[in-house]
Amino acid sequence: LAICAAEKRSAVILDIIGAYLEAFMDEIIYIKLTKSQTIDVVKHKPEWKKFVKDGHLIVQVLKALYGLKQSAKLWYELLSSELEAMGFVPNPKETCCYNMMIDGKQATICIHVDDLLITHATHAGCMRVVEMIKKQFKRMRVKQGPDFTYLGMQVSRNGHDVIVSMTEYETKIMDEWKNMAGWKTDRKAVTPSTADLFEDDSNSPLLNADMAAKFHTGVAKLLYLAKRTRCDLLTATSVSAGKVQEPRQKNWDVLDRIYAYLNGNRDLTIVFKGGIPLYLDMFGDAAYLVHVEDMMSRSGGIFLANGGVIGTMSCKQKLIVKSSTEAEFMTLSEVASMALYLNEFLKFQMERPPVITIYQDNQSVIALLKANNCGVKGSKHIKVRYFFVRQHIKSGEIKLVWCCTKDM
């Protein structure tokens, strides 16, 4: 969508109805129908009545039936083979993204199961792709126009800018949580969490089974939102996600606070600036020794394309480090890895991918990376990360820039 905004592309959504059933099974599988299913089948196929035994029919599955583990793979293999036969080429870094030149401009298809996002410089180019696919799959829904919904996200245009939100989903989960949590009055909070988010909760009482199930549901629905359009919820939500096995009252209060914040801060959107060349900025920061139970640090990152969020990271680090500088190296290596992946992806989406800028607020880290010799005295795991980041800065693939902490 960021590329769509930068290149002022048109977009069309294609939903292939009953997609799995377009694919044939590649092995022999039998299923036993229930008695009620058997009755319904015999009504339509009376000649099959002689095969009924003890009220059941045993049938062979010929098509990729919904619910079978291999059906998604069979559908993808069918769709990808058809697209490649049309002349589309998959991006080797993301094989659910296909490209083809139409009228001298790139047409792109992004696939999510049976939902296809098609973009091209012109609406006519998008519709040519639709017509090509219609020849292979007859049952489909086409959504046209500047505003559309894709994977639960509402996408709209303001001039050349592309705006992405999930306001309908926010309203839905907010209403569900108010009911589950038994809110008597409307609650609002100015931040997703308080300063004690990472403090020890072992003295807090465990939730009962019913409350624990509600906690798990509430976290899962928030995580779906936080990973897409509301990265401001991600840190507090990911901490809550780590507590679903044995949730306690303190964890419930943290989750309730996130929902109170969401309730007071709805309708926030992601905006990709349009009509200007694509640019990518990444911010990475570490919180040193915030997990007191195991003395782990935490990494956070946010990835922007044309000013809009395309990815986020908030996770506990996998190694215990001995200084804030080492914690920053851990984070920086993760952010750099994402930058390199995006760089490789963009090589197949445009002629000249932009240099990705990574912003860092630790001046010790920047100074060490500029030094001619390795001043890192930590373990080999830290040194590997140091040389990994330094190598790609020197090659010009990424650019490291200092950013004031208050602006991070």
mmCIF file of C-alpha atoms in Angstrom:
data_model
loop_
_atom_site.group_PDB
_atom_site.id
_atom_site.type_symbol
_atom_site.label_atom_id
_atom_site.label_comp_id
_atom_site.label_asym_id
_atom_site.label_seq_id
_atom_site.Cartn_x
_atom_site.Cartn_y
_atom_site.Cartn_z
ATOM 1 C CA LEU A 1 0.000 0.000 0.000
ATOM 2 C CA ALA A 2 2.948 2.342 0.594
ATOM 3 C CA ILE A 3 4.158 1.662 -2.952
ATOM 4 C CA CYS A 4 0.583 2.134 -4.148
ATOM 5 C CA ALA A 5 0.581 5.614 -2.566
ATOM 6 C CA ALA A 6 4.085 6.566 -3.747
ATOM 7 C CA GLU A 7 3.372 5.554 -7.355
ATOM 8 C CA LYS A 8 -0.260 6.790 -7.338
ATOM 9 C CA ARG A 9 -1.534 3.335 -8.266
ATOM 10 C CA SER A 10 -5.148 2.201 -8.583
ATOM 11 C CA ALA A 11 -6.279 -0.824 -6.569
ATOM 12 C CA VAL A 12 -8.909 -3.544 -6.952
ATOM 13 C CA ILE A 13 -9.843 -6.337 -4.520
ATOM 14 C CA LEU A 14 -10.645 -9.806 -5.840
ATOM 15 C CA ASP A 15 -12.282 -12.432 -3.631
ATOM 16 C CA ILE A 16 -12.333 -15.931 -5.141
ATOM 17 C CA ILE A 17 -15.404 -17.746 -3.798
ATOM 18 C CA GLY A 18 -14.912 -21.338 -2.625
ATOM 19 C CA ALA A 19 -11.239 -21.093 -3.540
ATOM 20 C CA TYR A 20 -10.079 -24.340 -1.921
ATOM 21 C CA LEU A 21 -12.665 -26.318 -3.884
ATOM 22 C CA GLU A 22 -10.981 -25.243 -7.121
ATOM 23 C CA ALA A 23 -8.054 -27.533 -6.273
ATOM 24 C CA PHE A 24 -8.040 -31.334 -6.522
ATOM 25 C CA MET A 25 -6.641 -33.623 -3.838
ATOM 26 C CA ASP A 26 -3.263 -35.178 -4.566
ATOM 27 C CA GLU A 27 -3.826 -38.223 -2.338
ATOM 28 C CA ILE A 28 -6.642 -40.622 -1.464
ATOM 29 C CA ILE A 29 -8.618 -39.571 1.623
ATOM 30 C CA TYR A 30 -11.941 -40.978 2.847
ATOM 31 C CA ILE A 31 -14.328 -39.372 5.321
ATOM 32 C CA LYS A 32 -17.261 -40.797 7.251
ATOM 33 C CA LEU A 33 -20.372 -38.623 7.020
ATOM 34 C CA THR A 34 -22.603 -38.119 10.050
ATOM 35 C CA LYS A 35 -26.114 -39.588 9.945
ATOM 36 C CA SER A 36 -27.686 -36.186 9.248
ATOM 37 C CA GLN A 37 -25.159 -35.491 6.481
ATOM 38 C CA THR A 38 -25.847 -38.933 5.009
ATOM 39 C CA ILE A 39 -29.598 -38.232 4.914
ATOM 40 C CA ASP A 40 -29.017 -34.937 3.073
ATOM 41 C CA VAL A 41 -26.671 -36.579 0.551
ATOM 42 C CA VAL A 42 -29.086 -39.446 -0.175
ATOM 43 C CA LYS A 43 -31.875 -36.912 -0.833
ATOM 44 C CA HIS A 44 -29.781 -35.486 -3.673
ATOM 45 C CA LYS A 45 -28.234 -38.806 -4.724
ATOM 46 C CA PRO A 46 -30.861 -41.543 -4.127
ATOM 47 C CA GLU A 47 -28.701 -44.050 -6.002
ATOM 48 C CA TRP A 48 -26.134 -43.835 -3.190
ATOM 49 C CA LYS A 49 -28.587 -45.260 -0.649
ATOM 50 C CA LYS A 50 -27.265 -48.776 -1.282
ATOM 51 C CA PHE A 51 -23.865 -47.689 0.058
ATOM 52 C CA VAL A 52 -25.249 -46.546 3.421
ATOM 53 C CA LYS A 53 -24.118 -48.727 6.325
ATOM 54 C CA ASP A 54 -25.392 -48.258 9.870
ATOM 55 C CA GLY A 55 -26.741 -44.852 8.839
ATOM 56 C CA HIS A 56 -23.414 -43.566 7.511
ATOM 57 C CA LEU A 57 -21.786 -43.029 4.131
ATOM 58 C CA ILE A 58 -18.053 -43.263 3.583
ATOM 59 C CA VAL A 59 -16.959 -41.054 0.675
ATOM 60 C CA GLN A 60 -13.709 -40.182 -1.047
ATOM 61 C CA VAL A 61 -12.629 -36.537 -0.971
ATOM 62 C CA LEU A 62 -11.876 -35.329 -4.515
ATOM 63 C CA LYS A 63 -11.474 -31.589 -3.928
ATOM 64 C CA ALA A 64 -9.374 -29.656 -1.384
ATOM 65 C CA LEU A 65 -12.037 -29.621 1.308
ATOM 66 C CA TYR A 66 -12.070 -26.790 3.858
ATOM 67 C CA GLY A 67 -10.731 -28.124 7.157
ATOM 68 C CA LEU A 68 -8.096 -30.439 5.689
ATOM 69 C CA LYS A 69 -4.522 -29.469 6.560
ATOM 70 C CA GLN A 70 -3.241 -29.802 3.002
ATOM 71 C CA SER A 71 -6.045 -27.765 1.380
ATOM 72 C CA ALA A 72 -4.344 -24.382 1.793
ATOM 73 C CA LYS A 73 -1.164 -25.712 0.177
ATOM 74 C CA LEU A 74 -3.095 -27.275 -2.722
ATOM 75 C CA TRP A 75 -4.982 -24.029 -3.327
ATOM 76 C CA TYR A 76 -1.779 -21.957 -3.284
ATOM 77 C CA GLU A 77 -0.068 -24.344 -5.706
ATOM 78 C CA LEU A 78 -3.033 -24.115 -8.084
ATOM 79 C CA LEU A 79 -3.284 -20.321 -7.905
ATOM 80 C CA SER A 80 0.474 -19.773 -8.261
ATOM 81 C CA SER A 81 0.683 -22.121 -11.259
ATOM 82 C CA GLU A 82 -2.182 -20.282 -12.978
ATOM 83 C CA LEU A 83 -0.628 -16.863 -12.301
ATOM 84 C CA GLU A 84 2.757 -17.971 -13.581
ATOM 85 C CA ALA A 85 1.100 -19.382 -16.708
ATOM 86 C CA MET A 86 -0.373 -15.908 -17.295
ATOM 87 C CA GLY A 87 3.111 -14.394 -17.089
ATOM 88 C CA PHE A 88 3.239 -13.237 -13.473
ATOM 89 C CA VAL A 89 6.516 -13.711 -11.606
ATOM 90 C CA PRO A 90 6.684 -14.190 -7.808
ATOM 91 C CA ASN A 91 8.880 -11.966 -5.682
ATOM 92 C CA PRO A 92 11.501 -14.440 -4.378
ATOM 93 C CA LYS A 93 11.462 -12.744 -0.959
ATOM 94 C CA GLU A 94 7.669 -12.940 -0.685
ATOM 95 C CA THR A 95 6.080 -15.627 -2.822
ATOM 96 C CA CYS A 96 2.572 -14.318 -2.151
ATOM 97 C CA CYS A 97 3.475 -11.205 -4.164
ATOM 98 C CA TYR A 98 3.380 -11.506 -7.970
ATOM 99 C CA ASN A 99 4.383 -8.959 -10.626
ATOM 100 C CA MET A 100 3.866 -8.517 -14.344
ATOM 101 C CA MET A 101 4.339 -5.644 -16.787
ATOM 102 C CA ILE A 102 1.103 -4.373 -18.367
ATOM 103 C CA ASP A 103 1.225 -1.421 -20.783
ATOM 104 C CA GLY A 104 4.766 -0.665 -19.640
ATOM 105 C CA LYS A 105 3.783 -0.429 -15.961
ATOM 106 C CA GLN A 106 4.096 -2.973 -13.183
ATOM 107 C CA ALA A 107 0.955 -4.793 -12.064
ATOM 108 C CA THR A 108 1.208 -6.373 -8.612
ATOM 109 C CA ILE A 109 -0.948 -9.035 -6.962
ATOM 110 C CA CYS A 110 -0.734 -9.562 -3.198
ATOM 111 C CA ILE A 111 -2.320 -12.846 -2.092
ATOM 112 C CA HIS A 112 -3.858 -13.692 1.270
ATOM 113 C CA VAL A 113 -5.556 -17.102 0.871
ATOM 114 C CA ASP A 114 -8.474 -16.250 -1.471
ATOM 115 C CA ASP A 115 -8.281 -12.442 -1.185
ATOM 116 C CA LEU A 116 -6.192 -10.741 -3.872
ATOM 117 C CA LEU A 117 -5.094 -7.098 -3.798
ATOM 118 C CA ILE A 118 -4.336 -5.960 -7.356
ATOM 119 C CA THR A 119 -2.543 -2.669 -8.039
ATOM 120 C CA HIS A 120 -1.481 -0.915 -11.255
ATOM 121 C CA ALA A 121 -0.801 2.611 -12.449
ATOM 122 C CA THR A 122 -4.263 2.641 -14.076
ATOM 123 C CA HIS A 123 -7.662 1.239 -13.193
ATOM 124 C CA ALA A 124 -7.825 -0.294 -16.655
ATOM 125 C CA GLY A 125 -4.616 -2.188 -15.910
ATOM 126 C CA CYS A 126 -6.151 -3.591 -12.710
ATOM 127 C CA MET A 127 -9.249 -4.722 -14.591
ATOM 128 C CA ARG A 128 -7.129 -6.444 -17.252
ATOM 129 C CA VAL A 129 -5.629 -8.559 -14.466
ATOM 130 C CA VAL A 130 -9.129 -9.290 -13.150
ATOM 131 C CA GLU A 131 -10.273 -10.465 -16.591
ATOM 132 C CA MET A 132 -7.221 -12.728 -16.898
ATOM 133 C CA ILE A 133 -8.006 -14.377 -13.568
ATOM 134 C CA LYS A 134 -11.721 -14.659 -14.402
ATOM 135 C CA LYS A 135 -10.856 -16.972 -17.277
ATOM 136 C CA GLN A 136 -9.492 -19.496 -14.763
ATOM 137 C CA PHE A 137 -11.778 -18.996 -11.755
ATOM 138 C CA LYS A 138 -15.413 -18.234 -12.522
ATOM 139 C CA ARG A 139 -16.848 -17.474 -9.072
ATOM 140 C CA MET A 140 -15.450 -14.278 -7.619
ATOM 141 C CA ARG A 141 -16.360 -10.913 -6.141
ATOM 142 C CA VAL A 142 -14.689 -7.729 -7.389
ATOM 143 C CA LYS A 143 -14.457 -4.597 -5.228
ATOM 144 C CA GLN A 144 -13.609 -1.382 -7.062
ATOM 145 C CA GLY A 145 -13.306 2.246 -6.074
ATOM 146 C CA PRO A 146 -10.957 4.417 -4.027
ATOM 147 C CA ASP A 147 -12.256 3.029 -0.706
ATOM 148 C CA PHE A 148 -12.296 -0.674 0.117
ATOM 149 C CA THR A 149 -11.866 -3.213 2.907
ATOM 150 C CA TYR A 150 -9.025 -5.743 2.789
ATOM 151 C CA LEU A 151 -8.351 -8.309 5.530
ATOM 152 C CA GLY A 152 -10.453 -6.353 8.004
ATOM 153 C CA MET A 153 -8.617 -3.096 7.260
ATOM 154 C CA GLN A 154 -10.458 -0.115 5.815
ATOM 155 C CA VAL A 155 -8.392 1.519 3.053
ATOM 156 C CA SER A 156 -9.307 4.969 1.739
ATOM 157 C CA ARG A 157 -7.738 7.801 -0.274
ATOM 158 C CA ASN A 158 -7.174 11.444 0.516
ATOM 159 C CA GLY A 159 -5.738 12.801 -2.707
ATOM 160 C CA HIS A 160 -2.763 10.531 -3.389
ATOM 161 C CA ASP A 161 -2.379 9.562 0.293
ATOM 162 C CA VAL A 162 -3.502 6.078 1.324
ATOM 163 C CA ILE A 163 -5.173 5.824 4.744
ATOM 164 C CA VAL A 164 -5.493 2.505 6.580
ATOM 165 C CA SER A 165 -7.615 1.918 9.682
ATOM 166 C CA MET A 166 -9.557 -0.771 11.536
ATOM 167 C CA THR A 167 -12.263 1.334 13.154
ATOM 168 C CA GLU A 168 -15.011 -1.254 12.673
ATOM 169 C CA TYR A 169 -12.916 -3.951 14.343
ATOM 170 C CA GLU A 170 -11.958 -1.562 17.157
ATOM 171 C CA THR A 171 -15.629 -0.871 17.888
ATOM 172 C CA LYS A 172 -16.456 -4.584 17.801
ATOM 173 C CA ILE A 173 -13.760 -5.736 20.237
ATOM 174 C CA MET A 174 -14.320 -2.724 22.476
ATOM 175 C CA ASP A 175 -18.007 -3.591 22.876
ATOM 176 C CA GLU A 176 -17.135 -7.247 23.529
ATOM 177 C CA TRP A 177 -14.579 -6.346 26.205
ATOM 178 C CA LYS A 178 -16.951 -3.969 27.982
ATOM 179 C CA ASN A 179 -19.401 -6.860 28.227
ATOM 180 C CA MET A 180 -16.778 -9.454 29.285
ATOM 181 C CA ALA A 181 -15.126 -7.186 31.847
ATOM 182 C CA GLY A 182 -18.448 -5.949 33.200
ATOM 183 C CA TRP A 183 -17.762 -2.242 32.764
ATOM 184 C CA LYS A 184 -20.459 -0.238 34.558
ATOM 185 C CA THR A 185 -19.111 3.130 33.416
ATOM 186 C CA ASP A 186 -17.164 4.275 30.366
ATOM 187 C CA ARG A 187 -13.412 4.162 31.027
ATOM 188 C CA LYS A 188 -10.598 5.969 29.261
ATOM 189 C CA ALA A 189 -6.815 6.100 29.743
ATOM 190 C CA VAL A 190 -4.186 8.402 28.257
ATOM 191 C CA THR A 191 -1.515 5.680 27.865
ATOM 192 C CA PRO A 192 -1.733 1.928 27.091
ATOM 193 C CA SER A 193 0.092 1.036 30.342
ATOM 194 C CA THR A 194 1.570 2.420 33.521
ATOM 195 C CA ALA A 195 5.219 2.502 34.587
ATOM 196 C CA ASP A 196 4.922 -0.848 36.404
ATOM 197 C CA LEU A 197 4.219 -2.849 33.226
ATOM 198 C CA PHE A 198 7.331 -5.029 33.603
ATOM 199 C CA GLU A 199 7.273 -5.397 37.392
ATOM 200 C CA ASP A 200 7.012 -8.803 39.098
ATOM 201 C CA ASP A 201 3.428 -10.102 39.324
ATOM 202 C CA SER A 202 4.057 -13.380 41.185
ATOM 203 C CA ASN A 203 2.304 -12.155 44.341
ATOM 204 C CA SER A 204 -0.891 -11.347 42.473
ATOM 205 C CA PRO A 205 -3.664 -14.018 42.734
ATOM 206 C CA LEU A 206 -4.303 -16.323 39.783
ATOM 207 C CA LEU A 207 -7.487 -15.800 37.766
ATOM 208 C CA ASN A 208 -10.169 -18.480 37.855
ATOM 209 C CA ALA A 209 -10.776 -20.582 34.730
ATOM 210 C CA ASP A 210 -13.596 -18.368 33.421
ATOM 211 C CA MET A 211 -11.623 -15.146 33.865
ATOM 212 C CA ALA A 212 -8.498 -16.773 32.399
ATOM 213 C CA ALA A 213 -10.443 -17.732 29.256
ATOM 214 C CA LYS A 214 -11.748 -14.164 28.923
ATOM 215 C CA PHE A 215 -8.227 -12.838 29.418
ATOM 216 C CA HIS A 216 -6.890 -15.080 26.632
ATOM 217 C CA THR A 217 -9.668 -13.986 24.262
ATOM 218 C CA GLY A 218 -9.149 -10.312 25.062
ATOM 219 C CA VAL A 219 -5.398 -10.526 24.455
ATOM 220 C CA ALA A 220 -5.761 -12.406 21.155
ATOM 221 C CA LYS A 221 -8.181 -9.839 19.734
ATOM 222 C CA LEU A 222 -5.986 -6.934 20.782
ATOM 223 C CA LEU A 223 -2.887 -8.585 19.319
ATOM 224 C CA TYR A 224 -4.631 -8.938 15.941
ATOM 225 C CA LEU A 225 -5.279 -5.179 15.970
ATOM 226 C CA ALA A 226 -1.856 -4.182 17.358
ATOM 227 C CA LYS A 227 0.032 -6.141 14.670
ATOM 228 C CA ARG A 228 -1.848 -4.353 11.907
ATOM 229 C CA THR A 229 -2.880 -0.760 12.465
ATOM 230 C CA ARG A 230 -2.397 0.040 16.166
ATOM 231 C CA CYS A 231 1.270 -0.379 16.974
ATOM 232 C CA ASP A 232 0.780 1.937 19.970
ATOM 233 C CA LEU A 233 -0.851 -1.047 21.708
ATOM 234 C CA LEU A 234 1.849 -3.564 20.851
ATOM 235 C CA THR A 235 4.257 -3.428 23.797
ATOM 236 C CA ALA A 236 1.594 -3.707 26.498
ATOM 237 C CA THR A 237 -0.317 -6.306 24.475
ATOM 238 C CA SER A 238 2.750 -8.470 23.812
ATOM 239 C CA VAL A 239 3.593 -8.431 27.535
ATOM 240 C CA SER A 240 0.012 -9.562 28.226
ATOM 241 C CA ALA A 241 0.344 -12.284 25.581
ATOM 242 C CA GLY A 242 3.240 -13.723 27.566
ATOM 243 C CA LYS A 243 0.916 -14.190 30.553
ATOM 244 C CA VAL A 244 -1.930 -16.202 28.989
ATOM 245 C CA GLN A 245 -0.728 -19.538 30.404
ATOM 246 C CA GLU A 246 -1.124 -18.429 34.033
ATOM 247 C CA PRO A 247 -2.851 -15.033 34.063
ATOM 248 C CA ARG A 248 -3.107 -13.168 37.352
ATOM 249 C CA GLN A 249 -5.218 -10.286 38.595
ATOM 250 C CA LYS A 250 -2.413 -7.810 37.861
ATOM 251 C CA ASN A 251 -2.315 -9.058 34.263
ATOM 252 C CA TRP A 252 -6.085 -8.568 33.999
ATOM 253 C CA ASP A 253 -5.692 -4.992 35.234
ATOM 254 C CA VAL A 254 -2.983 -4.355 32.615
ATOM 255 C CA LEU A 255 -5.252 -5.690 29.862
ATOM 256 C CA ASP A 256 -8.194 -3.657 31.122
ATOM 257 C CA ARG A 257 -5.981 -0.566 30.991
ATOM 258 C CA ILE A 258 -5.126 -1.251 27.322
ATOM 259 C CA TYR A 259 -8.816 -1.427 26.472
ATOM 260 C CA ALA A 260 -9.443 1.791 28.421
ATOM 261 C CA TYR A 261 -6.727 3.454 26.335
ATOM 262 C CA LEU A 262 -8.252 2.075 23.118
ATOM 263 C CA ASN A 263 -11.654 3.342 24.232
ATOM 264 C CA GLY A 264 -10.266 6.858 24.598
ATOM 265 C CA ASN A 265 -8.124 6.780 21.450
ATOM 266 C CA ARG A 266 -10.192 5.257 18.681
ATOM 267 C CA ASP A 267 -10.010 5.985 14.979
ATOM 268 C CA LEU A 268 -6.224 6.437 14.815
ATOM 269 C CA THR A 269 -5.033 5.668 11.303
ATOM 270 C CA ILE A 270 -1.926 4.861 9.290
ATOM 271 C CA VAL A 271 -1.236 7.348 6.483
ATOM 272 C CA PHE A 272 1.080 6.601 3.565
ATOM 273 C CA LYS A 273 2.098 9.857 1.856
ATOM 274 C CA GLY A 274 1.356 9.651 -1.840
ATOM 275 C CA GLY A 275 2.800 11.103 -5.003
ATOM 276 C CA ILE A 276 6.375 11.265 -3.659
ATOM 277 C CA PRO A 277 9.276 8.794 -4.020
ATOM 278 C CA LEU A 278 9.220 5.861 -1.619
ATOM 279 C CA TYR A 279 11.348 6.301 1.507
ATOM 280 C CA LEU A 280 11.828 4.007 4.495
ATOM 281 C CA ASP A 281 12.723 4.921 8.063
ATOM 282 C CA MET A 282 13.310 2.532 10.949
ATOM 283 C CA PHE A 283 13.580 3.245 14.651
ATOM 284 C CA GLY A 284 15.105 0.778 17.106
ATOM 285 C CA ASP A 285 15.479 1.108 20.858
ATOM 286 C CA ALA A 286 16.219 -1.145 23.821
ATOM 287 C CA ALA A 287 15.010 -1.146 27.426
ATOM 288 C CA TYR A 288 17.838 -2.465 29.592
ATOM 289 C CA LEU A 289 17.032 -5.127 32.234
ATOM 290 C CA VAL A 290 13.309 -4.340 32.444
ATOM 291 C CA HIS A 291 12.314 -7.999 32.961
ATOM 292 C CA VAL A 292 13.348 -8.358 36.582
ATOM 293 C CA GLU A 293 12.254 -11.997 36.877
ATOM 294 C CA ASP A 294 15.046 -13.181 34.549
ATOM 295 C CA MET A 295 17.136 -9.993 34.066
ATOM 296 C CA MET A 296 16.342 -9.802 30.366
ATOM 297 C CA SER A 297 16.217 -6.605 28.322
ATOM 298 C CA ARG A 298 13.609 -5.722 25.722
ATOM 299 C CA SER A 299 13.796 -4.702 22.069
ATOM 300 C CA GLY A 300 11.428 -2.365 20.281
ATOM 301 C CA GLY A 301 11.284 -1.261 16.682
ATOM 302 C CA ILE A 302 8.984 0.517 14.273
ATOM 303 C CA PHE A 303 9.313 0.504 10.490
ATOM 304 C CA LEU A 304 7.867 3.294 8.339
ATOM 305 C CA ALA A 305 7.333 3.672 4.589
ATOM 306 C CA ASN A 306 6.353 7.135 3.379
ATOM 307 C CA GLY A 307 5.473 8.032 6.962
ATOM 308 C CA GLY A 308 3.124 5.087 7.534
ATOM 309 C CA VAL A 309 3.757 2.060 9.735
ATOM 310 C CA ILE A 310 4.525 -1.157 7.838
ATOM 311 C CA GLY A 311 5.943 -3.207 10.702
ATOM 312 C CA THR A 312 6.609 -3.216 14.417
ATOM 313 C CA MET A 313 8.614 -5.209 16.923
ATOM 314 C CA SER A 314 8.299 -5.458 20.704
ATOM 315 C CA CYS A 315 9.873 -8.529 22.293
ATOM 316 C CA LYS A 316 12.039 -9.808 25.110
ATOM 317 C CA GLN A 317 15.671 -10.272 24.085
ATOM 318 C CA LYS A 318 17.006 -13.819 23.900
ATOM 319 C CA LEU A 319 20.312 -13.158 25.675
ATOM 320 C CA ILE A 320 21.201 -11.602 29.017
ATOM 321 C CA VAL A 321 23.413 -8.584 28.305
ATOM 322 C CA LYS A 322 25.776 -6.708 30.603
ATOM 323 C CA SER A 323 25.184 -3.128 29.514
ATOM 324 C CA SER A 324 22.674 -0.861 27.808
ATOM 325 C CA THR A 325 25.067 -0.646 24.841
ATOM 326 C CA GLU A 326 24.952 -4.425 24.382
ATOM 327 C CA ALA A 327 21.156 -4.304 24.625
ATOM 328 C CA GLU A 328 21.132 -1.661 21.881
ATOM 329 C CA PHE A 329 23.331 -3.871 19.659
ATOM 330 C CA MET A 330 20.830 -6.714 20.111
ATOM 331 C CA THR A 331 17.998 -4.450 19.002
ATOM 332 C CA LEU A 332 19.955 -2.854 16.176
ATOM 333 C CA SER A 333 20.840 -6.221 14.664
ATOM 334 C CA GLU A 334 17.139 -7.195 14.618
ATOM 335 C CA VAL A 335 16.114 -3.910 13.023
ATOM 336 C CA ALA A 336 18.958 -4.180 10.484
ATOM 337 C CA SER A 337 17.800 -7.695 9.560
ATOM 338 C CA MET A 338 14.332 -6.342 8.802
ATOM 339 C CA ALA A 339 15.868 -3.501 6.782
ATOM 340 C CA LEU A 340 17.870 -5.951 4.680
ATOM 341 C CA TYR A 341 14.805 -8.104 4.072
ATOM 342 C CA LEU A 342 12.849 -5.056 2.888
ATOM 343 C CA ASN A 343 15.760 -4.011 0.678
ATOM 344 C CA GLU A 344 15.809 -7.428 -1.020
ATOM 345 C CA PHE A 345 12.019 -7.396 -1.376
ATOM 346 C CA LEU A 346 12.042 -3.946 -2.982
ATOM 347 C CA LYS A 347 14.701 -4.938 -5.509
ATOM 348 C CA PHE A 348 11.980 -6.951 -7.234
ATOM 349 C CA GLN A 349 9.288 -4.265 -6.846
ATOM 350 C CA MET A 350 11.110 -1.215 -8.204
ATOM 351 C CA GLU A 351 14.179 -0.278 -10.230
ATOM 352 C CA ARG A 352 15.992 1.669 -7.491
ATOM 353 C CA PRO A 353 15.063 0.793 -3.912
ATOM 354 C CA PRO A 354 15.757 3.616 -1.461
ATOM 355 C CA VAL A 355 18.539 3.401 1.119
ATOM 356 C CA ILE A 356 16.893 2.530 4.431
ATOM 357 C CA THR A 357 17.618 4.868 7.341
ATOM 358 C CA ILE A 358 17.812 3.426 10.864
ATOM 359 C CA TYR A 359 17.509 5.871 13.744
ATOM 360 C CA GLN A 360 19.340 5.133 17.006
ATOM 361 C CA ASP A 361 19.504 7.211 20.210
ATOM 362 C CA ASN A 362 22.576 5.561 21.801
ATOM 363 C CA GLN A 363 25.659 7.552 20.824
ATOM 364 C CA SER A 364 28.020 4.895 22.221
ATOM 365 C CA VAL A 365 26.647 2.403 19.707
ATOM 366 C CA ILE A 366 27.086 4.844 16.821
ATOM 367 C CA ALA A 367 30.643 5.687 17.903
ATOM 368 C CA LEU A 368 31.613 2.015 18.138
ATOM 369 C CA LEU A 369 30.200 1.312 14.692
ATOM 370 C CA LYS A 370 32.224 4.194 13.224
ATOM 371 C CA ALA A 371 35.465 3.072 14.901
ATOM 372 C CA ASN A 372 38.094 1.254 12.840
ATOM 373 C CA ASN A 373 38.534 -1.417 15.480
ATOM 374 C CA CYS A 374 35.937 -3.399 17.396
ATOM 375 C CA GLY A 375 35.556 -1.835 20.824
ATOM 376 C CA VAL A 376 32.926 -4.367 21.889
ATOM 377 C CA LYS A 377 34.184 -6.584 24.703
ATOM 378 C CA GLY A 378 31.095 -8.734 25.155
ATOM 379 C CA SER A 379 30.449 -12.339 24.192
ATOM 380 C CA LYS A 380 30.830 -13.633 20.651
ATOM 381 C CA HIS A 381 27.053 -13.278 20.217
ATOM 382 C CA ILE A 382 27.346 -9.515 20.753
ATOM 383 C CA LYS A 383 30.423 -9.269 18.498
ATOM 384 C CA VAL A 384 28.622 -11.098 15.702
ATOM 385 C CA ARG A 385 25.823 -8.537 15.862
ATOM 386 C CA TYR A 386 28.330 -5.677 15.897
ATOM 387 C CA PHE A 387 30.136 -6.856 12.748
ATOM 388 C CA PHE A 388 26.834 -7.762 11.043
ATOM 389 C CA VAL A 389 25.453 -4.242 11.416
ATOM 390 C CA ARG A 390 28.810 -2.572 10.643
ATOM 391 C CA GLN A 391 29.229 -4.558 7.434
ATOM 392 C CA HIS A 392 25.893 -3.429 6.003
ATOM 393 C CA ILE A 393 26.430 0.185 7.016
ATOM 394 C CA LYS A 394 29.775 0.195 5.205
ATOM 395 C CA SER A 395 28.199 -1.379 2.110
ATOM 396 C CA GLY A 396 25.678 1.472 1.945
ATOM 397 C CA GLU A 397 22.646 -0.813 2.222
ATOM 398 C CA ILE A 398 21.536 0.902 5.424
ATOM 399 C CA LYS A 399 22.210 4.312 6.914
ATOM 400 C CA LEU A 400 22.534 4.828 10.677
ATOM 401 C CA VAL A 401 21.476 8.214 12.060
ATOM 402 C CA TRP A 402 21.436 9.504 15.627
ATOM 403 C CA CYS A 403 18.040 10.585 16.936
ATOM 404 C CA CYS A 404 17.313 12.351 20.201
ATOM 405 C CA THR A 405 15.614 10.047 22.730
ATOM 406 C CA LYS A 406 12.534 12.274 23.070
ATOM 407 C CA ASP A 407 11.999 12.038 19.316
ATOM 408 C CA MET A 408 12.280 8.251 19.141
#
